[in-house]
Coordinates of C-alpha atoms in Angstrom, one line a residue:
X1 CA 115.6 117.7 98.7
X2 CA 119.3 118.8 99.6
X3 CA 120.9 115.8 101.3
X4 CA 124.0 116.1 103.5
X5 CA 126.4 113.0 103.6
X6 CA 126.1 112.7 107.2
X7 CA 122.4 112.4 106.8
X8 CA 122.7 109.6 104.1
X9 CA 125.1 107.8 106.4
X10 CA 122.8 107.8 109.2
X11 CA 119.9 106.8 107.2
X12 CA 121.7 103.8 105.9
X13 CA 122.5 102.7 109.2
X14 CA 119.0 102.9 110.3
X15 CA 117.7 100.9 107.3
X16 CA 120.3 98.1 108.5
X17 CA 118.9 98.1 111.9
X18 CA 115.3 98.4 111.0
X19 CA 116.0 95.3 108.4
X20 CA 117.1 93.3 111.6
X21 CA 114.2 94.2 113.8
X22 CA 111.8 93.3 111.2
X23 CA 111.6 89.5 111.2
X24 CA 102.3 93.4 107.0
X25 CA 96.8 96.4 103.0
X26 CA 89.3 103.2 98.6
X27 CA 91.8 101.9 103.7
X28 CA 94.3 99.6 103.1
X29 CA 96.3 97.5 105.3
X30 CA 99.1 96.4 103.3
X31 CA 102.8 97.9 103.7
X32 CA 104.6 100.0 101.6
X33 CA 106.3 97.0 99.5
X34 CA 103.7 95.3 98.1
X35 CA 100.2 97.1 99.1
X36 CA 98.5 99.2 96.4
X37 CA 99.7 102.3 93.0
X38 CA 102.4 102.7 91.0
X39 CA 104.1 104.1 88.1
X40 CA 102.8 101.9 85.7
X41 CA 98.8 102.1 86.9
X42 CA 96.8 101.8 84.1
X43 CA 93.0 101.8 83.1
X44 CA 92.9 98.9 81.5
X45 CA 92.6 95.9 83.7
X46 CA 95.1 92.9 83.5
X47 CA 94.4 89.6 84.6
X48 CA 96.8 88.3 87.6
X49 CA 96.8 84.6 86.1
X50 CA 95.1 84.2 83.0
X51 CA 92.2 82.5 81.4
X52 CA 90.9 79.0 81.0
X53 CA 92.4 77.1 78.0
X54 CA 90.7 74.1 76.4
X55 CA 93.9 71.8 77.0
X56 CA 93.9 72.6 80.8
X57 CA 93.0 69.9 83.4
X58 CA 91.2 71.0 86.5
X59 CA 92.8 69.5 90.0
X60 CA 90.4 67.7 91.9
X61 CA 90.7 69.6 95.0
X62 CA 89.4 73.2 94.0
X63 CA 90.6 74.9 97.5
X64 CA 92.4 77.9 97.2
X65 CA 94.5 79.2 99.9
X66 CA 95.2 82.5 100.6
X67 CA 96.4 84.7 103.6
X68 CA 94.9 87.8 104.8
X69 CA 97.4 90.1 106.8
X70 CA 94.5 91.6 109.0
X71 CA 91.1 90.1 110.4
X72 CA 88.1 92.2 108.5
X73 CA 86.9 94.1 111.5
X74 CA 83.2 93.6 109.9
X75 CA 81.4 91.7 107.2
X76 CA 78.1 94.1 107.2
X77 CA 78.5 96.1 103.7
X78 CA 77.3 99.0 105.3
X79 CA 80.2 99.3 107.9
X80 CA 83.1 98.1 105.7
X81 CA 85.9 100.3 104.7
X82 CA 89.3 98.6 104.1
X83 CA 90.4 96.2 101.5
X84 CA 90.8 93.2 103.6
X85 CA 86.7 93.3 104.1
X86 CA 86.5 94.3 100.4
X87 CA 88.3 90.9 99.3
X88 CA 86.2 88.7 101.4
X89 CA 83.0 90.6 101.0
X90 CA 83.0 90.3 97.0
X91 CA 83.3 86.4 97.3
X92 CA 80.1 86.5 99.1
X93 CA 77.7 89.3 97.8
X94 CA 77.0 90.5 94.1
X95 CA 75.5 94.2 93.6
X96 CA 73.5 95.1 90.6
X97 CA 76.5 95.2 88.6
X98 CA 79.9 93.5 89.0
X99 CA 83.1 94.8 87.4
X100 CA 85.1 92.8 84.4
X101 CA 88.5 93.7 85.5
X102 CA 90.0 92.7 82.1
X103 CA 87.8 95.5 80.4
X104 CA 87.4 98.0 83.2
X105 CA 83.6 98.0 82.2
X106 CA 80.5 97.3 84.4
X107 CA 78.4 94.4 83.7
X108 CA 75.4 92.8 84.8
X109 CA 75.1 91.1 88.0
X110 CA 71.9 90.8 90.1
X111 CA 70.6 93.5 87.5
X112 CA 70.3 91.6 84.2
X113 CA 69.5 94.6 82.3
X114 CA 68.8 98.4 82.6
X115 CA 67.6 101.6 80.9
X116 CA 68.9 105.1 81.6
X117 CA 66.8 108.0 81.1
X118 CA 67.7 110.6 78.2
X119 CA 69.1 113.0 81.1
X120 CA 70.9 110.3 82.7
X121 CA 69.1 111.1 86.1
X122 CA 66.8 107.8 86.3
X123 CA 68.1 104.1 86.0
X124 CA 65.5 101.4 85.8
X125 CA 67.1 98.0 86.7
X126 CA 65.8 94.7 86.0
X127 CA 66.7 92.0 88.5
X128 CA 67.3 88.4 87.3
X129 CA 65.9 85.4 89.0
X130 CA 68.7 85.2 91.7
X131 CA 68.5 83.8 95.3
X132 CA 69.7 84.2 98.7
X133 CA 71.9 81.5 100.1
X134 CA 68.9 80.3 102.3
X135 CA 66.6 80.2 99.1
X136 CA 64.7 83.3 99.1
X137 CA 64.5 85.3 96.1
X138 CA 66.8 88.5 96.1
X139 CA 64.4 91.1 95.4
X140 CA 64.4 94.9 94.8
X141 CA 63.3 95.8 98.3
X142 CA 66.7 93.9 99.7
X143 CA 68.5 96.9 97.9
X144 CA 66.2 99.5 99.3
X145 CA 66.7 98.0 102.6
X146 CA 70.7 98.1 102.2
X147 CA 71.1 101.5 101.0
X148 CA 68.6 102.7 103.8
X149 CA 70.8 101.1 106.5
X150 CA 73.8 102.9 104.8
X151 CA 71.9 106.6 104.8
X152 CA 70.4 106.1 108.0
X153 CA 71.9 108.6 110.6
X154 CA 70.8 106.9 113.4
X155 CA 73.0 104.0 112.5
X156 CA 75.6 103.5 115.3
X157 CA 78.3 103.8 114.3
X158 CA 77.1 105.6 111.2
X159 CA 78.3 104.3 107.9
X160 CA 81.7 105.4 106.7
X161 CA 80.9 105.3 103.1
X162 CA 77.2 106.9 103.6
X163 CA 78.4 109.9 101.2
X164 CA 79.2 107.4 98.3
X165 CA 75.2 107.3 98.2
X166 CA 74.7 111.2 97.9
X167 CA 74.7 110.5 94.3
X168 CA 70.9 109.4 94.8
X169 CA 68.2 112.2 95.1
X170 CA 67.8 113.2 98.5
X171 CA 70.7 110.9 99.8
X172 CA 72.5 113.7 101.3
X173 CA 69.6 115.2 102.7
X174 CA 68.4 112.1 104.2
X175 CA 71.4 111.4 105.7
X176 CA 71.9 115.1 107.3
X177 CA 68.3 114.8 108.4
X178 CA 67.1 117.5 106.1
X179 CA 64.5 115.1 104.8
X180 CA 63.1 112.8 107.1
X181 CA 60.9 110.4 104.8
X182 CA 63.4 107.7 103.1
X183 CA 60.4 107.3 100.5
X184 CA 61.8 111.0 99.0
X185 CA 65.1 109.4 98.3
X186 CA 66.0 108.3 94.9
X187 CA 65.5 104.7 95.2
X188 CA 62.1 102.7 94.8
X189 CA 61.2 99.1 94.3
X190 CA 58.5 99.6 91.5
X191 CA 58.0 95.6 92.1
X192 CA 59.9 92.6 93.3
X193 CA 62.2 92.6 90.3
X194 CA 62.4 96.3 89.2
X195 CA 64.2 98.8 90.8
X196 CA 64.2 102.3 90.2
X197 CA 67.1 104.7 91.2
X198 CA 67.0 108.5 90.7
X199 CA 70.1 110.7 90.8
X200 CA 70.6 114.1 91.9
X201 CA 73.0 114.7 88.9
X202 CA 74.0 112.8 86.0
X203 CA 77.1 110.5 87.0
X204 CA 79.2 108.7 84.3
X205 CA 80.6 106.3 86.5
X206 CA 77.7 105.3 88.3
X207 CA 77.3 101.9 86.8
X208 CA 80.7 100.9 88.3
X209 CA 79.9 102.4 91.5
X210 CA 77.3 100.1 91.7
X211 CA 79.5 96.8 92.1
X212 CA 80.9 98.5 95.2
X213 CA 80.3 96.9 98.4
X214 CA 78.5 99.9 100.1
X215 CA 75.8 99.1 97.2
X216 CA 75.3 95.2 98.0
X217 CA 71.7 94.4 99.1
X218 CA 71.2 92.8 102.4
X219 CA 68.6 90.2 103.2
X220 CA 65.5 91.0 105.4
X221 CA 67.0 89.0 108.5
X222 CA 69.2 91.7 109.4
X223 CA 66.4 93.9 110.6
X224 CA 66.0 94.0 114.4
X225 CA 69.7 91.8 114.6
X226 CA 72.4 94.0 115.3
X227 CA 75.1 90.9 115.5
X228 CA 73.8 89.4 112.4
X229 CA 77.4 90.0 110.5
X230 CA 79.2 88.5 113.5
X231 CA 78.3 85.0 112.9
X232 CA 78.4 82.5 109.9
X233 CA 74.9 81.0 111.2
X234 CA 73.2 84.5 110.6
X235 CA 74.9 85.5 107.5
X236 CA 73.0 84.9 104.6
X237 CA 74.5 86.1 101.5
X238 CA 73.9 86.4 97.7
X239 CA 77.3 86.1 96.0
X240 CA 79.5 83.1 94.7
X241 CA 80.6 81.6 98.2
X242 CA 79.0 81.3 101.8
X243 CA 81.0 81.9 104.9
X244 CA 81.3 78.3 106.4
X245 CA 84.2 78.7 108.9
X246 CA 85.5 81.7 111.3
X247 CA 87.9 81.0 114.2
X248 CA 88.7 84.8 115.2
X249 CA 92.1 85.8 114.8
X250 CA 93.0 82.5 113.3
X251 CA 91.3 81.7 110.0
X252 CA 88.3 82.1 107.5
X253 CA 86.8 79.8 105.1
X254 CA 84.0 80.5 102.4
X255 CA 82.7 77.7 100.2
X256 CA 80.9 77.4 96.7
X257 CA 77.3 78.9 97.0
X258 CA 75.1 76.6 94.9
X259 CA 72.2 79.1 95.2
X260 CA 74.2 81.5 93.4
X261 CA 72.6 82.3 90.0
X262 CA 75.7 81.9 88.1
X263 CA 77.2 78.8 89.9
X264 CA 78.4 77.4 86.8
X265 CA 81.1 79.6 86.2
X266 CA 82.1 79.1 89.6
X267 CA 85.0 76.4 89.8
X268 CA 86.6 77.0 93.1
X269 CA 84.9 74.7 96.0
X270 CA 86.3 76.6 99.0
X271 CA 88.7 79.5 99.6
X272 CA 90.5 79.2 102.9
X273 CA 91.9 82.4 104.0
X274 CA 94.8 82.6 106.9
X275 CA 95.0 85.5 109.3
X276 CA 98.8 86.2 109.8
X277 CA 100.0 89.5 109.8
X278 CA 103.8 88.5 109.3
X279 CA 105.0 88.7 105.6
X280 CA 108.0 86.4 106.8
X281 CA 105.7 83.6 107.8
X282 CA 103.3 84.3 104.7
X283 CA 106.2 84.0 102.3
X284 CA 107.6 80.7 104.0
X285 CA 104.1 79.1 103.7
X286 CA 104.1 80.1 100.3
X287 CA 107.5 78.3 99.6
X288 CA 106.1 75.5 101.5
X289 CA 103.2 74.9 99.5
X290 CA 100.8 76.0 101.8
X291 CA 99.6 79.1 100.2
X292 CA 98.8 79.5 96.4
X293 CA 99.0 83.1 96.4
X294 CA 101.3 85.6 98.4
X295 CA 101.8 89.3 98.8
X296 CA 99.4 92.7 97.9
X297 CA 96.7 93.3 98.0
X298 CA 95.7 90.7 100.9
X299 CA 99.2 89.8 102.3
X300 CA 102.7 91.0 101.8
X301 CA 106.3 90.2 100.8
X302 CA 108.8 91.1 103.4
X303 CA 110.6 94.5 101.7
X304 CA 114.1 93.0 101.7
X305 CA 112.8 89.7 100.2
X306 CA 111.1 91.3 97.1
X307 CA 114.5 91.7 94.8
X308 CA 115.3 88.1 96.1
X309 CA 112.1 86.4 94.9
X310 CA 111.9 88.5 91.9
X311 CA 115.1 86.8 90.9
X312 CA 114.3 83.1 92.1
X313 CA 110.7 82.8 91.1
X314 CA 110.6 84.8 88.0
X315 CA 107.6 82.7 86.7
X316 CA 105.6 83.6 89.7
X317 CA 106.3 87.0 90.8
X318 CA 104.0 89.7 89.5
X319 CA 104.5 93.3 89.6
X320 CA 101.7 95.7 88.8
X321 CA 100.9 99.3 89.2
X322 CA 97.7 100.1 90.6
X323 CA 95.4 103.4 91.5
X324 CA 96.4 103.7 95.0
X325 CA 98.3 105.8 97.3
X326 CA 100.4 105.6 100.6
X327 CA 100.5 108.8 102.8
X328 CA 100.3 109.8 106.3
X329 CA 97.7 112.1 107.4
X330 CA 97.3 114.5 110.5
X331 CA 94.9 115.2 113.2
X332 CA 94.6 118.6 112.1
X333 CA 92.3 119.6 115.4
X334 CA 95.4 118.8 117.8
X335 CA 98.0 121.3 118.3
X336 CA 100.8 122.0 117.0
X337 CA 99.3 120.1 113.7
X338 CA 96.9 122.7 113.7
X339 CA 99.5 124.9 112.1
X340 CA 99.9 124.2 108.3
X341 CA 103.4 125.3 108.1
X342 CA 104.4 122.7 110.8
X343 CA 102.6 120.2 108.4
X344 CA 104.2 121.6 105.5
X345 CA 108.0 121.1 107.2
X346 CA 107.5 117.4 107.9
X347 CA 106.0 116.7 104.1
X348 CA 109.1 118.4 102.8
X349 CA 111.9 116.9 104.9
X350 CA 111.2 113.4 103.6
X351 CA 113.1 112.0 100.5
X352 CA 110.9 109.7 98.7
X353 CA 113.2 108.4 96.4
X354 CA 115.5 107.3 99.4
X355 CA 112.5 105.5 101.1
X356 CA 111.3 103.9 97.8
X357 CA 114.9 102.7 96.9
X358 CA 116.2 101.7 100.6
X359 CA 112.9 100.6 102.2
X360 CA 110.1 99.5 100.5
X361 CA 111.9 98.2 97.3
X362 CA 108.8 97.7 95.3
X363 CA 109.2 99.8 92.2
X364 CA 106.9 102.4 93.8
X365 CA 106.5 106.1 92.4
X366 CA 107.3 109.1 94.5
X367 CA 103.9 110.9 95.3
X368 CA 103.4 114.6 95.4
X369 CA 99.6 114.6 95.3
X370 CA 96.6 112.4 96.2
X371 CA 95.2 111.1 92.8
X372 CA 97.2 108.5 91.5
X373 CA 98.2 107.5 87.9
X374 CA 95.6 105.2 86.1
X375 CA 92.6 107.5 87.2
X376 CA 90.8 108.7 84.2
X377 CA 90.8 112.7 83.5
X378 CA 88.4 114.7 80.9
X379 CA 90.7 113.3 78.5
X380 CA 93.5 110.3 79.1
X381 CA 94.7 110.2 82.6
X382 CA 94.2 112.7 85.1
X383 CA 97.6 112.8 86.6
X384 CA 99.3 113.4 82.9
X385 CA 96.5 116.6 82.7
X386 CA 97.5 117.8 86.1
X387 CA 100.7 117.2 87.4
X388 CA 101.4 116.6 91.1
X389 CA 103.9 119.5 91.7
X390 CA 102.2 121.0 94.9
X391 CA 105.3 120.8 96.8
X392 CA 108.9 120.0 96.8
X393 CA 111.6 118.2 99.0
X394 CA 113.7 120.9 100.3
X395 CA 115.3 120.9 103.8
X396 CA 116.0 124.5 103.9
X397 CA 112.7 125.7 103.2
X398 CA 111.2 123.1 105.7
X399 CA 113.3 124.4 108.2
X400 CA 112.3 127.5 107.7
X401 CA 108.6 126.8 107.8
X402 CA 108.9 125.0 111.1
X403 CA 110.8 127.7 112.5
X404 CA 108.1 130.2 111.2
X405 CA 105.2 127.9 112.6
X406 CA 106.6 127.2 115.9
X407 CA 106.9 130.7 116.8
X408 CA 103.2 131.2 115.6
X409 CA 102.6 128.5 118.1
X410 CA 104.6 130.0 120.9
X411 CA 106.9 127.1 120.8
X412 CA 110.9 126.8 120.6
X413 CA 111.0 123.3 119.7
X414 CA 108.4 120.8 118.1
X415 CA 107.0 118.5 120.9
X416 CA 107.8 114.6 120.5
X417 CA 105.7 113.7 117.5
X418 CA 103.5 110.4 117.9
X419 CA 103.3 108.2 114.6
X420 CA 100.9 105.6 114.6
X421 CA 100.8 102.6 112.1
X422 CA 99.2 99.3 112.1
X423 CA 100.8 96.3 112.6
X424 CA 102.8 95.2 109.6
X425 CA 106.8 94.8 109.0
X426 CA 106.7 97.4 106.1
X427 CA 104.9 100.1 107.8
X428 CA 107.1 99.8 110.7
X429 CA 110.4 100.1 108.4
X430 CA 108.8 102.8 106.8
X431 CA 107.5 104.8 110.2
X432 CA 111.4 104.4 111.4
X433 CA 113.0 105.6 108.3
X434 CA 110.9 108.4 108.1
X435 CA 111.3 109.3 111.9
X436 CA 115.0 109.0 111.2
X437 CA 114.5 111.7 108.4
X438 CA 112.4 114.1 110.6
X439 CA 115.4 113.8 113.5
X440 CA 118.3 114.4 111.2
X441 CA 116.7 117.1 109.0
X442 CA 114.5 119.1 111.7
X443 CA 115.7 117.8 115.2
X444 CA 112.1 116.3 115.5
X445 CA 111.6 113.4 118.0
X446 CA 109.2 111.1 117.0
X447 CA 107.8 108.2 119.2
X448 CA 106.5 105.4 116.9
X449 CA 103.2 103.4 117.7
X450 CA 102.0 99.8 116.3
X451 CA 98.5 99.2 116.8
X452 CA 96.5 96.2 115.7
X453 CA 94.1 97.0 112.6
X454 CA 90.5 97.2 114.2
X455 CA 92.1 99.4 116.8
X456 CA 94.0 101.6 114.7
X457 CA 91.0 102.3 112.6
X458 CA 88.8 103.1 115.3
X459 CA 91.5 105.8 116.9
X460 CA 91.7 107.1 113.5
X461 CA 88.1 107.7 113.3
X462 CA 88.1 109.2 116.6
X463 CA 91.0 111.3 116.0
X464 CA 92.8 109.7 118.6
X465 CA 96.3 110.2 117.1
X466 CA 98.6 113.0 115.9
X467 CA 100.1 111.5 112.8
X468 CA 98.8 108.1 111.2
X469 CA 100.2 106.1 108.4
X470 CA 97.1 105.5 105.7
X471 CA 96.5 104.1 102.3
X472 CA 93.5 104.9 100.0
X473 CA 92.7 102.6 97.1
X474 CA 90.1 103.8 94.4
X475 CA 86.6 102.4 94.3
X476 CA 85.8 103.6 91.1
X477 CA 87.6 104.9 87.8
X478 CA 87.4 108.8 88.7
X479 CA 89.2 111.3 90.8
X480 CA 86.3 111.8 93.1
X481 CA 86.8 108.6 94.7
X482 CA 90.2 110.1 95.9
X483 CA 88.9 113.8 96.8
X484 CA 85.3 113.5 98.2
X485 CA 86.4 112.0 101.0
X486 CA 88.1 115.1 102.5
X487 CA 84.6 116.9 102.6
X488 CA 83.5 118.4 106.1
X489 CA 82.3 115.5 108.2
X490 CA 83.2 112.7 105.4
X491 CA 82.9 109.2 106.9
X492 CA 86.5 108.4 105.7
X493 CA 87.8 112.0 106.7
X494 CA 90.0 111.0 109.7
X495 CA 91.7 114.5 109.9
X496 CA 89.2 116.8 111.4
X497 CA 89.7 118.6 107.9
X498 CA 86.6 121.0 107.5
X499 CA 87.0 123.5 104.4
X500 CA 83.9 125.3 103.0
X501 CA 85.6 126.0 99.8
X502 CA 86.9 122.6 99.5
X503 CA 83.4 121.2 99.9
X504 CA 82.0 123.5 97.6
X505 CA 84.6 122.5 94.7
X506 CA 83.7 118.8 95.3
X507 CA 80.1 119.6 95.2
X508 CA 80.4 121.5 92.3
X509 CA 82.2 118.6 90.5
X510 CA 79.2 116.4 91.6
X511 CA 76.8 118.4 89.8
X512 CA 78.6 118.8 86.5
X513 CA 78.5 116.9 83.6
X514 CA 81.1 119.0 81.7
X515 CA 84.4 116.9 82.2
X516 CA 86.5 119.9 81.7
X517 CA 85.2 122.0 84.4
X518 CA 85.0 118.9 86.7
X519 CA 88.8 118.4 86.3
X520 CA 89.3 122.4 87.2
X521 CA 87.6 121.8 90.2
X522 CA 89.1 118.7 90.9
X523 CA 92.5 120.4 90.3
X524 CA 91.5 123.0 92.6
X525 CA 90.6 120.8 95.3
X526 CA 93.6 118.9 95.4
X527 CA 95.9 121.9 95.4
X528 CA 94.0 123.2 98.3
X529 CA 94.2 119.7 100.2
X530 CA 98.1 119.8 99.8
X531 CA 99.7 122.7 98.8
X532 CA 97.6 125.1 101.0
X533 CA 96.5 123.1 103.8
X534 CA 98.7 119.9 103.7
X535 CA 96.0 117.9 105.4
X536 CA 98.2 114.9 104.6
X537 CA 101.8 113.8 103.4
X538 CA 101.8 112.0 100.2
X539 CA 104.5 109.4 99.9
X540 CA 104.4 107.1 97.0
X541 CA 102.0 105.7 94.5
X542 CA 101.7 102.0 95.1
X543 CA 102.6 99.0 93.1
X544 CA 101.0 95.6 93.8
X545 CA 103.9 92.9 94.3
X546 CA 102.8 89.2 94.5
X547 CA 103.5 85.7 94.0
X548 CA 101.1 83.4 92.2
X549 CA 101.5 79.6 91.8
X550 CA 101.5 78.7 87.9
X551 CA 98.7 76.1 88.5
X552 CA 96.4 79.0 89.9
X553 CA 94.3 80.7 87.0
X554 CA 91.6 83.3 86.8
X555 CA 92.4 85.3 89.7
X556 CA 92.4 89.1 88.7
X557 CA 93.2 92.5 90.1
X558 CA 91.8 95.6 89.1
X559 CA 92.7 98.8 87.9
X560 CA 92.6 100.0 92.0
X561 CA 94.5 96.6 93.0
X562 CA 91.6 95.1 94.0
X563 CA 91.5 91.4 93.8
X564 CA 88.7 89.2 92.7
X565 CA 89.1 85.6 93.8
X566 CA 85.7 84.2 92.5
X567 CA 86.6 83.0 88.9
X568 CA 89.9 81.7 90.0
X569 CA 90.7 77.8 89.7
X570 CA 93.3 75.3 90.4
X571 CA 95.2 73.3 87.5
X572 CA 96.5 69.8 88.2
X573 CA 99.9 70.4 89.8

């Protein structure tokens, strides 16, 4: 981007003002400073704290204290779609597999073993002797029930991640009502301890996908009880912890589940989650010893404090590149954002490095594509083979495109743009900075709108916005997790984008076992999404910035930045 001296001076002034005004995560609530993917993202997962050593002495009180910057909108695995829900659900449920964050490989969960047919289509899982928290055995029928709920087209609201089960034979056909008998969908309880899964096409990452919350089982008690996930008293779970306290808007508590099959591996007795969306408050609580961990992906460290705590607490500060992307998305069904030239002008007039160096301060990497570093490609990383050079920062070209787009829409000036973000000090700073860039570069007036997380998500889903902040975290290690969300009618496609050519590329990639051909399809789809149609504005690939007390061990982050608290433990201190 070509920058004028006056623009830089004005931008610097706004940065000072926004800092004074600020006193917070595959959807992410966290802010730009410490949420999720960066320039050092990798496919080999690294532990956040460490492993048990023979000379370590456990603390008598194994209560982990951590903050969530937003209350999870739901604890129903079929309805969940955000990182906060993911964090808590992972403590309460377990799927057929679970991910080993150090190796990046799927390992046995509720399934103790499995066999895969020679053609890669049929998986036969043998379930271990596991129990629900009420003592009932976990059975194959519990998975059939859960997956049927996800794919049921009559569910209100429909499951946002229903498309994640399109890998099943007739999964998509059932959801779109082309098939009405669920018995034709590729999941069957052969007996109480045997689950047979038939896929539409070979899917090399399917075992990893089974660890994702949309694939979790649900207890038979959910049937006929629409409010089962709204009370701790009706939530029967199969994971390491159970929900034992929930004060809406204030706190959550999960307690070790003695019915969990692998309970001997769980050292924590409780996890106490505070619900505070102020990064300043979270950091103060951490420094006062009221929290054992602060920052991403569950909370945040105020952006202006990141360089300070990095120096003050070098043994507690952690930064990790993770496979996630921060972006703004358009409601392309509302004029004038139906015009791609106008969308491109707004994308090209943002200086991402200035944003990172002066606002987010988290060592992020400017993004010009949607698939971040750290995601596997045909050979090595996808982003290494397919460069994210879909557009450049160019003020003069942006001005030209805006003028052309306005003329096509019969306008002489772009109406005031409404830019929406969920409650967070970091999101606010980013929105103010970008609003100033658009004003200085293009003369565009911007109204920034802050909304509470649940309201924000609902408005995005119903296309009740113009431009909105968003973040996407990898659900599994394949470009598909970033690109299939934009298909027509996709449960997480909150833009109104509908492009049959794009849909075909994604469907072709899903049906192919040729890694090189899949990569070509992904590259063509990403080009269409960004370069051709500019459905969204990539801003940066995340890094995760956090603080962890030296006595907290065993908490891990996976390649996507997802956190696993379940094997954590506290040393004497």
